PDB file of C-alpha atoms in Angstrom:
ATOM      1  CA  MET U   4       0.021   0.118   0.012  1.00 74.00           C
ATOM      2  CA  ASN U   5       1.373   3.361  -0.909  1.00 85.00           C
ATOM      3  CA  HIS U   6       1.932   6.212   1.578  1.00 79.00           C
ATOM      4  CA  ALA U   7      -1.076   8.270   0.308  1.00 78.00           C
ATOM      5  CA  THR U   8      -3.643   5.507   0.533  1.00 83.00           C
ATOM      6  CA  SER U   9      -2.289   4.667   3.987  1.00 85.00           C
ATOM      7  CA  ARG U  10      -2.633   8.178   5.224  1.00 85.00           C
ATOM      8  CA  MET U  11      -6.262   8.273   3.678  1.00 84.00           C
ATOM      9  CA  LEU U  12      -7.338   5.167   5.591  1.00 89.00           C
ATOM     10  CA  THR U  13      -5.805   6.419   8.777  1.00 92.00           C
ATOM     11  CA  ARG U  14      -7.990   9.697   8.310  1.00 94.00           C
ATOM     12  CA  VAL U  15     -11.122   7.946   7.545  1.00 95.00           C
ATOM     13  CA  LYS U  16     -10.711   5.681  10.583  1.00 96.00           C
ATOM     14  CA  ALA U  17     -10.033   8.914  12.479  1.00 97.00           C
ATOM     15  CA  VAL U  18     -13.071  10.503  11.250  1.00 97.00           C
ATOM     16  CA  TYR U  19     -15.347   7.497  12.098  1.00 97.00           C
ATOM     17  CA  LEU U  20     -14.017   7.834  15.509  1.00 97.00           C
ATOM     18  CA  TYR U  21     -14.438  11.274  15.975  1.00 98.00           C
ATOM     19  CA  ILE U  22     -18.109  11.069  14.662  1.00 98.00           C
ATOM     20  CA  ARG U  23     -18.559   8.186  17.282  1.00 97.00           C
ATOM     21  CA  GLU U  24     -17.244  10.237  20.147  1.00 97.00           C
ATOM     22  CA  LYS U  25     -19.062  13.541  19.439  1.00 97.00           C
ATOM     23  CA  GLY U  26     -22.356  12.083  18.298  1.00 95.00           C
ATOM     24  CA  THR U  27     -23.725  14.161  15.229  1.00 96.00           C
ATOM     25  CA  VAL U  28     -21.316  16.459  13.803  1.00 97.00           C
ATOM     26  CA  SER U  29     -21.407  18.539  10.346  1.00 97.00           C
ATOM     27  CA  THR U  30     -19.089  18.047   7.487  1.00 96.00           C
ATOM     28  CA  GLN U  31     -17.666  21.510   8.283  1.00 96.00           C
ATOM     29  CA  GLU U  32     -16.984  20.640  12.010  1.00 97.00           C
ATOM     30  CA  ILE U  33     -15.035  17.529  10.863  1.00 97.00           C
ATOM     31  CA  ALA U  34     -12.989  19.588   8.098  1.00 97.00           C
ATOM     32  CA  GLU U  35     -11.946  21.977  10.955  1.00 97.00           C
ATOM     33  CA  GLU U  36     -10.948  19.208  13.366  1.00 97.00           C
ATOM     34  CA  PHE U  37      -8.884  17.567  10.821  1.00 96.00           C
ATOM     35  CA  GLY U  38      -7.501  20.583   9.235  1.00 96.00           C
ATOM     36  CA  THR U  39      -8.666  19.797   5.782  1.00 95.00           C
ATOM     37  CA  THR U  40     -11.192  20.896   3.323  1.00 95.00           C
ATOM     38  CA  ASP U  41     -14.916  20.000   3.004  1.00 94.00           C
ATOM     39  CA  ARG U  42     -14.233  18.129  -0.275  1.00 95.00           C
ATOM     40  CA  THR U  43     -11.640  16.013   1.211  1.00 95.00           C
ATOM     41  CA  ILE U  44     -13.997  15.072   4.335  1.00 96.00           C
ATOM     42  CA  GLN U  45     -16.736  14.495   1.816  1.00 96.00           C
ATOM     43  CA  ARG U  46     -14.786  11.793   0.176  1.00 96.00           C
ATOM     44  CA  ASP U  47     -14.031  10.189   3.458  1.00 97.00           C
ATOM     45  CA  LEU U  48     -17.576  10.376   4.380  1.00 97.00           C
ATOM     46  CA  ASN U  49     -18.592   8.445   0.991  1.00 96.00           C
ATOM     47  CA  ILE U  50     -16.327   5.731   1.988  1.00 96.00           C
ATOM     48  CA  LEU U  51     -17.984   5.567   5.417  1.00 97.00           C
ATOM     49  CA  THR U  52     -21.248   5.875   3.764  1.00 97.00           C
ATOM     50  CA  HIS U  53     -20.639   3.158   1.246  1.00 97.00           C
ATOM     51  CA  ASN U  54     -19.572   0.761   4.072  1.00 95.00           C
ATOM     52  CA  GLY U  55     -22.803   1.358   6.099  1.00 97.00           C
ATOM     53  CA  LEU U  56     -20.784   2.911   8.995  1.00 97.00           C
ATOM     54  CA  VAL U  57     -22.138   6.508   8.896  1.00 97.00           C
ATOM     55  CA  LYS U  58     -25.468   8.304   7.787  1.00 96.00           C
ATOM     56  CA  SER U  59     -26.586  11.603   7.098  1.00 95.00           C
ATOM     57  CA  PRO U  60     -30.045  12.157   8.876  1.00 87.00           C
ATOM     58  CA  ASN U  61     -29.860  16.055   7.943  1.00 88.00           C
ATOM     59  CA  LYS U  62     -28.031  17.379   5.160  1.00 89.00           C
ATOM     60  CA  GLY U  63     -24.585  17.961   6.134  1.00 88.00           C
ATOM     61  CA  LYS U  64     -25.041  16.386   9.496  1.00 96.00           C
ATOM     62  CA  TRP U  65     -23.325  12.953  10.260  1.00 97.00           C
ATOM     63  CA  LYS U  66     -23.666  10.198  12.819  1.00 97.00           C
ATOM     64  CA  ILE U  67     -22.598   6.598  13.054  1.00 96.00           C
ATOM     65  CA  THR U  68     -24.978   3.504  12.149  1.00 96.00           C
ATOM     66  CA  SER U  69     -25.603   0.841  14.416  1.00 94.00           C
ATOM     67  CA  LYS U  70     -23.584  -1.489  12.273  1.00 94.00           C
ATOM     68  CA  PRO U  71     -20.988  -3.468  14.546  1.00 92.00           C
ATOM     69  CA  VAL U  72     -17.379  -2.229  13.990  1.00 89.00           C
ATOM     70  CA  ASN U  73     -14.180  -4.139  15.018  1.00 87.00           C
ATOM     71  CA  ILE U  74     -11.499  -1.498  15.440  1.00 82.00           C
ATOM     72  CA  SER U  75      -8.053  -2.458  14.989  1.00 77.00           C
TER      73      SER U  75
END
């Protein structure tokens, strides 16, 4: 796995853990927390959504799903 892919996967995991800790958060809050753009965070959220780990009950707001996750 190349360095960029590894960094992206680490950030996606961190975004998931951040949402799990905070509850419902906005895309902007996540971007500010990670010091990146809304667009970058949106790509990360798309990965998490595709895998059934987060959902957006309200536009721009995110929370985790009840899908069990084994964090390693």
